[in-house]
Coordinates of C-alpha atoms in Angstrom, one line a residue:
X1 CA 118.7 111.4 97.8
X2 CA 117.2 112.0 94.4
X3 CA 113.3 112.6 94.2
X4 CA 111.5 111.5 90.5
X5 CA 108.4 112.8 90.3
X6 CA 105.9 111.5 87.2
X7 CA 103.6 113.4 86.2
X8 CA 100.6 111.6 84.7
X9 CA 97.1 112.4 82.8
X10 CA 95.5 110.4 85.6
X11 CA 96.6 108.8 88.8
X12 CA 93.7 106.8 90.6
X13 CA 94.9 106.1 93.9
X14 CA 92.7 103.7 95.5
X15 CA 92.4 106.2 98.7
X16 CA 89.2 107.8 99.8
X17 CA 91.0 111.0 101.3
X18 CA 92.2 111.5 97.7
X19 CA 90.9 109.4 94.6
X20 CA 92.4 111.2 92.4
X21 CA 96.1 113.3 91.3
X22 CA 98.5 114.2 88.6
X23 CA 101.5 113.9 90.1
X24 CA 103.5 111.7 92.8
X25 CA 106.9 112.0 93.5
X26 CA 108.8 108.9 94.4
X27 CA 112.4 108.5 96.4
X28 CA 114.1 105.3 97.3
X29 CA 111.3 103.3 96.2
X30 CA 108.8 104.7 98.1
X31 CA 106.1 107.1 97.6
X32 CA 107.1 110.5 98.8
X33 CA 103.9 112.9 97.7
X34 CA 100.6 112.4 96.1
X35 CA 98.8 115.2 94.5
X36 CA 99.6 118.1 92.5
X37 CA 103.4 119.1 91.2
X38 CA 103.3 121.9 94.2
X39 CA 102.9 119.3 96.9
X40 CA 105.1 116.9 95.5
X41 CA 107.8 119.9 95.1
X42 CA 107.1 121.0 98.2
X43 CA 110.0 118.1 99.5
X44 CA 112.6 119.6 97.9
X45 CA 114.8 119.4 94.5
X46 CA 113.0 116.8 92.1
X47 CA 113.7 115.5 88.3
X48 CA 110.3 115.4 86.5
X49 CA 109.5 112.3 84.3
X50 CA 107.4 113.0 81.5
X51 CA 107.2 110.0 79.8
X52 CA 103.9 109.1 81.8
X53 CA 102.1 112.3 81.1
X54 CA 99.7 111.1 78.6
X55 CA 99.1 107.9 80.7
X56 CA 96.6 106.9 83.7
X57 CA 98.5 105.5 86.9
X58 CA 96.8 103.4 89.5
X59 CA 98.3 101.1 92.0
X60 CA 100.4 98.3 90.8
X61 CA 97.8 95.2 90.8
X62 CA 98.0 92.5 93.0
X63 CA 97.4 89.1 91.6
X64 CA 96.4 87.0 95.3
X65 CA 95.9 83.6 93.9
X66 CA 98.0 82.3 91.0
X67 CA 101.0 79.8 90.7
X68 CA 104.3 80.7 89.1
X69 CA 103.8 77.7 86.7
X70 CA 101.9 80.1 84.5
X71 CA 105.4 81.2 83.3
X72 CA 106.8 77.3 82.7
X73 CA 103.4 75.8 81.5
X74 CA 104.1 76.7 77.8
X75 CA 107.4 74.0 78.1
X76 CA 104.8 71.4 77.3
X77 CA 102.0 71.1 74.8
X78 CA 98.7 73.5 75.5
X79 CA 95.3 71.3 75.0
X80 CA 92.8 74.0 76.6
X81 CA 89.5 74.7 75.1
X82 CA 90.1 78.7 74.6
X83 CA 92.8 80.3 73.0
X84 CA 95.2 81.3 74.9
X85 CA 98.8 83.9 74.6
X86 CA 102.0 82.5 76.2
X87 CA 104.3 84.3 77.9
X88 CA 106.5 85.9 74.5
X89 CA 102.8 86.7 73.2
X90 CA 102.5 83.7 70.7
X91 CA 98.6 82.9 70.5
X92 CA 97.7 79.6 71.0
X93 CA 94.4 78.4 69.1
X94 CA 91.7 76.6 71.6
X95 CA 90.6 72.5 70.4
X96 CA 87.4 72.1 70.1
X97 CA 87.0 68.3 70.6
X98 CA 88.0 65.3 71.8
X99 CA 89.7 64.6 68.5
X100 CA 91.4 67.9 68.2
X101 CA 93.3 67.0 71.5
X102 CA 94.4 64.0 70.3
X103 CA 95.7 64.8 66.9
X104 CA 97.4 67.4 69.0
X105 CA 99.2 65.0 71.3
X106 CA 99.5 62.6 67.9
X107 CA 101.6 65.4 65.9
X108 CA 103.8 66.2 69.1
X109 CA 104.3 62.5 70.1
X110 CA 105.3 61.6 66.4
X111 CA 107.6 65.0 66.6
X112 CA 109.4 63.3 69.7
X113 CA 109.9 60.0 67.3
X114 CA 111.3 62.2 64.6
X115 CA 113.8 63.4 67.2
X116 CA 115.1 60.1 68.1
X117 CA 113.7 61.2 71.9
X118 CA 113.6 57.9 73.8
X119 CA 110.1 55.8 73.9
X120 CA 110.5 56.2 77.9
X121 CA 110.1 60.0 77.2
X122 CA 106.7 61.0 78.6
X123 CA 104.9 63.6 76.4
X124 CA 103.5 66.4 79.1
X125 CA 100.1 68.3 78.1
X126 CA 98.1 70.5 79.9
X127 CA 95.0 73.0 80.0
X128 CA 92.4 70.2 78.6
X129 CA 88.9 70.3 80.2
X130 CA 86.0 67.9 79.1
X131 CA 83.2 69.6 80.3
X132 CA 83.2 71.5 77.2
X133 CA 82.7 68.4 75.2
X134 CA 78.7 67.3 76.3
X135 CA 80.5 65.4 79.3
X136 CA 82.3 62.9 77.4
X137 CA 85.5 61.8 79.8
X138 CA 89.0 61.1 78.1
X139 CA 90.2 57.7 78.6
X140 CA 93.0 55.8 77.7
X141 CA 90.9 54.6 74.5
X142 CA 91.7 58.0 73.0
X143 CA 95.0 58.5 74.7
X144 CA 96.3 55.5 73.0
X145 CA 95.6 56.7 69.8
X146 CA 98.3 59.5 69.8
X147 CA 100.8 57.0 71.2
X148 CA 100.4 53.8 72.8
X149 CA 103.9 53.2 73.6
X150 CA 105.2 56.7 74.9
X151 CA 103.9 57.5 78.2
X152 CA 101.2 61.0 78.0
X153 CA 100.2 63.1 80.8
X154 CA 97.6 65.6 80.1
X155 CA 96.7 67.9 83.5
X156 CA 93.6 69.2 83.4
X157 CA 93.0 73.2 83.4
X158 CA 91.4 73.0 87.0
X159 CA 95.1 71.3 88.3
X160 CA 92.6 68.8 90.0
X161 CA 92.8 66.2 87.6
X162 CA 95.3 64.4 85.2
X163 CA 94.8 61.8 82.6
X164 CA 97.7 59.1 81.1
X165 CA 97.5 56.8 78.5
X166 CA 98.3 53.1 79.5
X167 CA 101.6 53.4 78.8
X168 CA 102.0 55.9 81.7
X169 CA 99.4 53.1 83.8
X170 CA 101.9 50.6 83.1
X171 CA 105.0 52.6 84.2
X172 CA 103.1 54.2 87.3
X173 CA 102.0 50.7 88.0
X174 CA 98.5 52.0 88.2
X175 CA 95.9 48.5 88.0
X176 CA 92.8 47.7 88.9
X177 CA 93.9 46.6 92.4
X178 CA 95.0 50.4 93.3
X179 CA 92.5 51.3 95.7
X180 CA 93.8 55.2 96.1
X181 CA 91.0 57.5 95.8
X182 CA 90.9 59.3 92.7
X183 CA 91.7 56.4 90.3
X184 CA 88.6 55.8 88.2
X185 CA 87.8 52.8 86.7
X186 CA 85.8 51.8 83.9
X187 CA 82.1 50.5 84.7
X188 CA 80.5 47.5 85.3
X189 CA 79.3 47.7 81.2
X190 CA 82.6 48.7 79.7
X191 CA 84.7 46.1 78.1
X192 CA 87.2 46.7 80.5
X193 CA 85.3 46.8 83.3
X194 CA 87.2 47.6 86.7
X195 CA 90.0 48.5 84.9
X196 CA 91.5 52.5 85.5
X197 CA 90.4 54.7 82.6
X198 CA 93.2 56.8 83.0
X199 CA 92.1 59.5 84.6
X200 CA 93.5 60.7 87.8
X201 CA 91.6 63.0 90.6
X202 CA 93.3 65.1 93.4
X203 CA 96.6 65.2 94.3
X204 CA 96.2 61.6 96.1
X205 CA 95.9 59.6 93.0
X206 CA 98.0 62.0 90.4
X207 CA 100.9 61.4 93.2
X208 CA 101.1 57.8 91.4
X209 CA 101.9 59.4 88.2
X210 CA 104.2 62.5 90.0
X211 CA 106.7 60.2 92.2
X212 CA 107.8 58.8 88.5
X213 CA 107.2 61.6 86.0
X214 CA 108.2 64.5 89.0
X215 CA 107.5 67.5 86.1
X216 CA 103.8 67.9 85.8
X217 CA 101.0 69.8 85.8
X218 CA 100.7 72.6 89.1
X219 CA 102.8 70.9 91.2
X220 CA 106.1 70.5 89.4
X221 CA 108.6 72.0 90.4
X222 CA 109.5 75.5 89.0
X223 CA 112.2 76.2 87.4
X224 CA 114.2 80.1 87.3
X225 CA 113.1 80.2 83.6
X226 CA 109.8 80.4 84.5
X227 CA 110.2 82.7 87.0
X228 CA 111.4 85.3 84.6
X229 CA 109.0 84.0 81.7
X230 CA 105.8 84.6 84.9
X231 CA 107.4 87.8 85.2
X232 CA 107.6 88.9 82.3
X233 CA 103.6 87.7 81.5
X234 CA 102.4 89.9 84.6
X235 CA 104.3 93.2 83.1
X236 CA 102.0 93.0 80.3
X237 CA 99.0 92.5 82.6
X238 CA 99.8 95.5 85.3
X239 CA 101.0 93.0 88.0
X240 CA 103.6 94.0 90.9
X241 CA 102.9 91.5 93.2
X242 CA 101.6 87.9 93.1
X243 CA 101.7 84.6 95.2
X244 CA 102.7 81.4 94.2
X245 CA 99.8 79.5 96.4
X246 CA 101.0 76.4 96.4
X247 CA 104.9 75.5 96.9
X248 CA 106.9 73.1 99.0
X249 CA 109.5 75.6 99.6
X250 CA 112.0 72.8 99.4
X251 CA 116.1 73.9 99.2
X252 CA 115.4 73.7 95.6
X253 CA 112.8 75.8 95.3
X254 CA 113.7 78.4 97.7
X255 CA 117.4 78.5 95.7
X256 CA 115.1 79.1 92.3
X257 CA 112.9 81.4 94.0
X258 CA 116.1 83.9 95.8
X259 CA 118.4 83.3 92.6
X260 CA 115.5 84.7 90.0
X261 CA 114.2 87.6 92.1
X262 CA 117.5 88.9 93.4
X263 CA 117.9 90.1 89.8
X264 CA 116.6 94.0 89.7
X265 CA 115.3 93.0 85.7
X266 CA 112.5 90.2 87.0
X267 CA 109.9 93.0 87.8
X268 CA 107.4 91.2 90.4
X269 CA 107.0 90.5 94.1
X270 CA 106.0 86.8 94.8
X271 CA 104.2 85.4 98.0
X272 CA 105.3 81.5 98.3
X273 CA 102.8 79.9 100.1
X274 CA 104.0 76.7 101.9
X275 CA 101.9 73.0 100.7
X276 CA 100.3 72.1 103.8
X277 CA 99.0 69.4 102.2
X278 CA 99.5 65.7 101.6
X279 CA 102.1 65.2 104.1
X280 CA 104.9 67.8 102.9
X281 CA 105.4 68.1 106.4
X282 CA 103.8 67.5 110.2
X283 CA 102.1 70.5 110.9
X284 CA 104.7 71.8 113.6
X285 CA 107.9 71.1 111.3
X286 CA 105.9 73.0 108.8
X287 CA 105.2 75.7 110.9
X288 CA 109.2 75.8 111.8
X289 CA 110.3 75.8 108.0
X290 CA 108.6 78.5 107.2
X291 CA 109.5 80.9 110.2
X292 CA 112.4 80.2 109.7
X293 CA 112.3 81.0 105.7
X294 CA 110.6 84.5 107.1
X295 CA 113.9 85.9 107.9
X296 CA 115.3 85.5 104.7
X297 CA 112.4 87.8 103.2
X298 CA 113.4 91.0 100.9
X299 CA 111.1 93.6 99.2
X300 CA 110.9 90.9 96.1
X301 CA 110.2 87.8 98.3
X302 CA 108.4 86.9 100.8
X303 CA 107.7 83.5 102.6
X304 CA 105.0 83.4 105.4
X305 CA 101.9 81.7 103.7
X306 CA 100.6 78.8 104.3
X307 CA 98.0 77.0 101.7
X308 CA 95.7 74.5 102.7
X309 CA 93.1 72.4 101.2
X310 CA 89.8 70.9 101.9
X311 CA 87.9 69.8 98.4
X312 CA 88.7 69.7 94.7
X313 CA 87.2 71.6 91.5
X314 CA 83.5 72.1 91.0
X315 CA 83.9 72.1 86.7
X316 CA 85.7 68.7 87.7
X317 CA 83.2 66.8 89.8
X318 CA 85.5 66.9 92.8
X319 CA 84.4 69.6 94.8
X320 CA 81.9 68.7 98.0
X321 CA 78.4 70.7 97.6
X322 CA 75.9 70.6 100.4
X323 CA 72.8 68.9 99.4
X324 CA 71.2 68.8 97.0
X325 CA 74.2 67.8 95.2
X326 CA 75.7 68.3 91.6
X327 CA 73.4 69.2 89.3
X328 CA 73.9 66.8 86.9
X329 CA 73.7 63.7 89.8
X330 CA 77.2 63.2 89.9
X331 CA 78.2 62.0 93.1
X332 CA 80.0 64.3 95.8
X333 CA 83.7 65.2 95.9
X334 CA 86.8 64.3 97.4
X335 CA 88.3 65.6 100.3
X336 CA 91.7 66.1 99.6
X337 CA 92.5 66.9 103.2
X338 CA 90.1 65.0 106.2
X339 CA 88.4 67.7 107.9
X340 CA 89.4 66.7 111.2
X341 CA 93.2 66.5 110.1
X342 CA 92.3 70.3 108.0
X343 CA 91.5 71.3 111.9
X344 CA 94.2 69.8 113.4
X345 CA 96.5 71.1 111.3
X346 CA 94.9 74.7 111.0
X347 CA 95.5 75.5 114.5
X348 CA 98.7 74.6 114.2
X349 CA 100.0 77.0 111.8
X350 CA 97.3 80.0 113.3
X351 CA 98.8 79.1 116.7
X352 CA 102.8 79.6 114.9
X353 CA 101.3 83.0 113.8
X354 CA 101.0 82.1 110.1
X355 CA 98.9 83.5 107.8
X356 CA 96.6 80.6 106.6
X357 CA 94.8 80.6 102.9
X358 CA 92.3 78.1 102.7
X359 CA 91.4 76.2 99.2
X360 CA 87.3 75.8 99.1
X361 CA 85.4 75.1 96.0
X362 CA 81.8 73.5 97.1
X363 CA 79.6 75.0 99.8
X364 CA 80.3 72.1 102.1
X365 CA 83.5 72.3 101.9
X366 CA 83.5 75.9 103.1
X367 CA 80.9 75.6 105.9
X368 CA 83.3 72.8 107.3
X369 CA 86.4 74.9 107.1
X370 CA 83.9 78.0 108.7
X371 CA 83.4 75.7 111.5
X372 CA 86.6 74.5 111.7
X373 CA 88.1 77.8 112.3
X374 CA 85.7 79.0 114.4
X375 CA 86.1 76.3 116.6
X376 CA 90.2 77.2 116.8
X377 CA 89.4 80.8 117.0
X378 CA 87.8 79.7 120.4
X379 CA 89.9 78.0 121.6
X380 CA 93.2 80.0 120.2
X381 CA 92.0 83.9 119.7
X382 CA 94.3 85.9 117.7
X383 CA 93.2 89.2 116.5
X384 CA 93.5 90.9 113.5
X385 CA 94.9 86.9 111.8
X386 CA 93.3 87.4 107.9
X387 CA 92.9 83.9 107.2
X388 CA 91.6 83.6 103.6
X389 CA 88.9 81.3 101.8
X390 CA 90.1 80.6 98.3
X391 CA 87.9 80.7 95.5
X392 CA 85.0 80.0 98.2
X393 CA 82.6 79.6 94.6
X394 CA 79.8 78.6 96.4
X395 CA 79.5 80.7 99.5
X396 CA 76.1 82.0 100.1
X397 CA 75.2 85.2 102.1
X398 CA 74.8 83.2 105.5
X399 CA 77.9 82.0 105.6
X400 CA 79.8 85.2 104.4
X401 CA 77.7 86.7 107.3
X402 CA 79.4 83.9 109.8
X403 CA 83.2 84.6 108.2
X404 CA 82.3 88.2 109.1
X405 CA 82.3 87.7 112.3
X406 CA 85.5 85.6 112.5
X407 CA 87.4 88.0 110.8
X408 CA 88.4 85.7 107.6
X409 CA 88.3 86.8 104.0
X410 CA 87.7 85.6 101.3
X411 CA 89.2 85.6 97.8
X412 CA 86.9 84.6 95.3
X413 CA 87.7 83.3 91.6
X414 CA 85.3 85.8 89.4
X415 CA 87.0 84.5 86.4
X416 CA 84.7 81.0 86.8
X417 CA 81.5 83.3 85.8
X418 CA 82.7 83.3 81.9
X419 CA 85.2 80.4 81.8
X420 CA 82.5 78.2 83.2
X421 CA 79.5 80.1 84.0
X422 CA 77.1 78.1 81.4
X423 CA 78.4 75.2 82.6
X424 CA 77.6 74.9 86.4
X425 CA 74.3 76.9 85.3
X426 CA 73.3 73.3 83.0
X427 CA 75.3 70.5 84.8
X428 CA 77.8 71.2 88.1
X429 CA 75.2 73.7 90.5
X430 CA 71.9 74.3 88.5
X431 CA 70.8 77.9 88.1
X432 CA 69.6 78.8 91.6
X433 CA 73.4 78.4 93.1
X434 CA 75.0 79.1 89.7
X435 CA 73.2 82.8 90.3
X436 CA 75.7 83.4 93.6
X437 CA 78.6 81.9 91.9
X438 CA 81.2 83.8 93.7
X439 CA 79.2 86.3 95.5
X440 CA 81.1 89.5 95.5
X441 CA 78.0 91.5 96.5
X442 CA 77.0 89.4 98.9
X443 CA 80.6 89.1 100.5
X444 CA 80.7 93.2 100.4
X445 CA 77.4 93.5 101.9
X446 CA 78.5 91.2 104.9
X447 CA 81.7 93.3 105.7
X448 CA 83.8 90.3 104.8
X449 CA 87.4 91.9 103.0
X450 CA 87.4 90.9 99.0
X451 CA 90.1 89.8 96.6
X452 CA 89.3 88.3 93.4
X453 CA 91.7 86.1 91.4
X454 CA 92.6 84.3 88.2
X455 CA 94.0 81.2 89.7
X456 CA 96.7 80.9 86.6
X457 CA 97.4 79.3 85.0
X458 CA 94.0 77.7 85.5
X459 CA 92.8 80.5 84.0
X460 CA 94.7 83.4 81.9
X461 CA 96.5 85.9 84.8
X462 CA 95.4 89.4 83.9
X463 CA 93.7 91.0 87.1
X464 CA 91.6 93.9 84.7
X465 CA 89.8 91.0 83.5
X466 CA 89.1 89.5 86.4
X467 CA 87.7 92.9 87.3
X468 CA 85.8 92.9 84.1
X469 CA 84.0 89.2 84.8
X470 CA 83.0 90.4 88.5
X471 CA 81.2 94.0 86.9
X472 CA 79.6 92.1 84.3
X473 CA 79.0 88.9 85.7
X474 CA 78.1 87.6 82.0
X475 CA 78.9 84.3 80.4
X476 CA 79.7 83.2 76.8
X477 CA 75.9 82.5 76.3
X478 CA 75.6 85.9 77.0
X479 CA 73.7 85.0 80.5
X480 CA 74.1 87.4 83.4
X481 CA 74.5 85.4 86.7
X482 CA 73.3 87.4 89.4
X483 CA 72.4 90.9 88.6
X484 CA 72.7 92.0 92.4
X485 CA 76.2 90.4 93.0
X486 CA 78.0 92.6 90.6
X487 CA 80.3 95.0 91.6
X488 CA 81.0 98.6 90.3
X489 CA 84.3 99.0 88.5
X490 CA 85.9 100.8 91.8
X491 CA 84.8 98.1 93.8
X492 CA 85.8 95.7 91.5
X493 CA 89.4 97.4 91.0
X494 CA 89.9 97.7 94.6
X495 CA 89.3 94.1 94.9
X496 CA 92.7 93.6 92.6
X497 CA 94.9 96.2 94.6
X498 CA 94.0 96.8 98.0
X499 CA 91.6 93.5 98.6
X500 CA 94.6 91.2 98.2
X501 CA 97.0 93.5 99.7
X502 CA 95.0 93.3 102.8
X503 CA 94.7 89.3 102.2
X504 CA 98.3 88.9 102.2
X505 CA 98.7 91.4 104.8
X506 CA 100.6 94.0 102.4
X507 CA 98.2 97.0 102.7
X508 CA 100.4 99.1 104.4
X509 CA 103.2 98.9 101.6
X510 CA 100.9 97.9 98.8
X511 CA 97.5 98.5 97.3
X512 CA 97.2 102.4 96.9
X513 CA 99.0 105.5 96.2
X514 CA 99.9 107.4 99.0
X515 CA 102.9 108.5 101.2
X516 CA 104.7 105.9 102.5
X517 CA 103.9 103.1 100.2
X518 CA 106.1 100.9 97.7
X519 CA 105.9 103.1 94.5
X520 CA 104.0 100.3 92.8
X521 CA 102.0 101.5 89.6
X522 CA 99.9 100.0 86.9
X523 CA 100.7 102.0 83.7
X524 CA 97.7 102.4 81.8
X525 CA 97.1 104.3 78.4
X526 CA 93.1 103.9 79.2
X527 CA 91.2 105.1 82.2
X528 CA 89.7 102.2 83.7
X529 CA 87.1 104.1 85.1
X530 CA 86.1 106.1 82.4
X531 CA 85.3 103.4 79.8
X532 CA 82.2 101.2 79.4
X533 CA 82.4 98.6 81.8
X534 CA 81.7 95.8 79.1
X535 CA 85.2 97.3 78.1
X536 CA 87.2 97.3 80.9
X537 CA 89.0 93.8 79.9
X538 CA 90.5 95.9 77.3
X539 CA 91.8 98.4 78.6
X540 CA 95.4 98.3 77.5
X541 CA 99.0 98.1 80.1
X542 CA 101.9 99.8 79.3
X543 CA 103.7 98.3 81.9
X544 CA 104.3 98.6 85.5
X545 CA 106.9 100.1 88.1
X546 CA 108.3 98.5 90.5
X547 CA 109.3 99.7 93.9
X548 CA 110.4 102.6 92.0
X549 CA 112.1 100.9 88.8
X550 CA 109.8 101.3 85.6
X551 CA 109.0 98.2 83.3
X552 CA 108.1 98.3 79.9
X553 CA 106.0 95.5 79.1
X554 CA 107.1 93.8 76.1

């Protein structure tokens, strides 16, 4: 058995007994000693790896809610508002208006035509948002002007919403007759009043566009490309392990997902998490596929999630607030899932013994899924279950105070205080609520356990700035929302190693440096803990290890 042992300038372990080392000795892909080069030579005969010694090493970070597409996104055409670096570290420059996007889409469509690609050909976009742009909605008015014959989808950044030109209506067979929910139609004053504007909310009404396009936006399938492109994006960002929250596990996914991470060079652990959602499945067979997907797990892989969802995207109107409402007088949300089914269905999977993550946005939509669980809890008690509330933006220091007591956690998407903090401050939540936007104080205070998250590709992955928007809590207007609900940088890196490792119910292999753990490492040439906090977003990776095998990111 050979024993490595790195010796670093730092190693932050993430463990109150022992914050701090220089050395830690690793065998067979676990971590044999933590400490200094006596302790860790105290096991025996060892080789010592330099190459670390003028580096800081903390645990490798652990990315709790993200989607794999962040790796496969960059096939189609990037529309977001910020700029944004792919996965081979190509910069992307953010469009600052409507009529950016389209001469975007117009230059790519008229690429296509150059190619001799086939009219029928849809032309895929993604990452656009319009509340950046005063609240002026995309229609198919300035769809059509990049291509009225080629069918365009363009997903929104939230993954919530879509919109199409008409020649996507037309071949979607989309009309004004379509009663889904989601389809919105022009109003009564337009020219074409009652007629769909082209865009397409929650899962429901994009569906229409899906069942004949099949490649779009969150929900497409993923492909073992993007597996290793993901991969290679969260070596550059410190990340070991990360889910794929929403996935239909389907014989074609699960062959992409076994095939790419059997490979000892794709240097990440992934967490599918089964779509209980929109009639994938009946609850039960759900429950069935994936315990029976559980036996195929492996260090790299690991099925046993299951994602459900109650509301939509705050930044899209489709989230359900408690009163008083939007901010802005917008009416309330869509539930993308009834709550009485969401109940139904929940104690289904809690009663399989699955671990259930919860997708809530709006404050109402978290109180029902608090008193939906509680209710099952009653009736089904299970200790020690860690089901999760996802994003939970709105939750307020009541209702962290009532998860406490049921035992869920919550992982909370701090990256929404700069993408779109000045936003629900002046039009989604007002600046009482936008003050708690995800609460991490409050949640800590409560005793409920923390992750925070990126969400990616709704927003960038890279965990140490999520860390740096839940210190700072600071917006592009340079407004601080909610002095009190910041968190110090080792709360704040705890709640991207350990936090999530005890989400996903990893914490004993993951999380921390100390004996008996996965030897997962961040490799840092900054100490996270010694800079300014404004700075800790740039604090720069090296890479990671893995298990025991070192990455260099690249």
């Amino acid at each position: 058995m050979t024993t490595t042992v790195y010796r670093a300038r730092k190693i932050i372990t993430l463990e109150s007994g022992q914050p701090e080392a220089t050395h830690v000795a690793v065998r067979e892909g676990r971590i044999l000693a933590v400490g200094d080069l006596e302790r860790c030579a105290a096991w025996g005969p060892y080789d010592l790896d330099e190459r670390f010694a003028d580096k800081v090493l903390m645990p490798g970070l652990v990315e709790g809610h993200c989607h794999l597409k962040e790796g496969s996104m960059w096939e189609w055409t990037y529309t977001g508002w910020f700029d944004r670096r792919d996965p081979d570290g190509k910069v992307w420059p953010g469009l600052r208006s409507m009529d950016a996007v389209v001469a975007r889409l117009a230059e790519i469509a008229a690429r296509m035509d150059a190619e001799g690609q086939a009219a029928s050909a849809p032309l895929i976009a993604w990452g656009f948002d319009p509340i950046y742009f005063g609240g002026e909605r995309m229609t198919v008015e300035h769809l059509d002007r990049a291509s009225a014959v080629r069918p365009i989808i363009i997903a929104h950044a939230n993954g919530h919403l879509m919109n199409v030109n008409t020649a996507m209506l037309r071949s979607a067979e989309i009309t004004r007759d379509n009663e889904v929910e989601g389809v919105v139609k022009f109003d009564a004053g337009h020219a074409q009043a009652g007629e769909p504007t082209g865009e397409l909310q929650e899962p429901a009404a994009m569906f229409l566009v899906l069942r004949k396009i099949g490649n779009a936006g969150l929900l497409a399938p993923m492909t073992e490309t993007g597996v290793r492109s993901f991969a290679r994006l969260a070596c550059r960002q410190g990340v070991t392990t990360a889910t794929d929250l929403v996935n239909k596990l389907s014989e074609d996914d699960v062959r992409v997902l076994e095939a790419a991470l059997a490979d000892d060079a794709v240097s990440i652990r992934i967490l599918p998490a089964f779509q209980a959602f929109h009639g994938t499945h009946a609850a039960q067979a759900g429950a069935e596929h994936v315990k029976a997907l559980m036996a195929r797990n492996t260090d790299r892989l690991r099925y046993g999630l299951v994602k459900m969802m109650l509301d939509g995207s705050i930044q899209g109107f489709s989230a359900r607030l408690r009163w008083p409402g939007h901010y802005n007088g917008a009416p309330n949300g869509i539930w993308v899932m009834a709550p009485a089914q969401y109940e139904a269905d929940f104690e289904t999977y809690h009663r399989a013994g699955l671990l259930v993550h919860t997708h809530t946005n709006g404050d109402e939509a978290s109180e029902v899924a608090i008193d939906a669980i509680g209710r099952v809890l009653a009736r089904a008690p299970r200790p020690d279950h860690r089901h999760t509330l996802q994003h939970g933006q709105m939750i307020d220091a009541p209702l962290f105070r009532r998860m406490a007591s049921l035992g869920l956690c919550a992982n909370l998407f701090a990256n929404h205080l700069w993408y779109w903090g000045d936003q629900h401050y002046e039009m989604t939540m007002g600046p009482d609520r936008a003050m708690r936007l995800d609460a991490c104080g409050s949640a800590l205070a409560a005793g409920v356990p923390l992750a925070i998250h990126s969400d990616a590709p709704v927003t960038p992955l890279g965990p140490l700035f999520t860390a740096w928007c839940a210190v700072n809590r600071v917006t592009p207007q340079g407004r601080v929302l909610g002095e009190a609900e910041k968190l110090t940088v080792l709360q704040a890196l705890h709640a991207i190693t350990l936090g999530p490792a005890y989400t996903l119910r990893l914490d004993h292999e993951i999380g921390s440096i100390a004996c008996g753990k996965r030897a997962d490492f961040c490799v840092l040439e900054d100490d996270p803990l010694a800079v300014d906090p404004m700075a800790l977003k740039d604090v720069r990776v090296w890479g990671t290890v893995l298990s025991g095998r070192v990455f260099q990111a690249v």
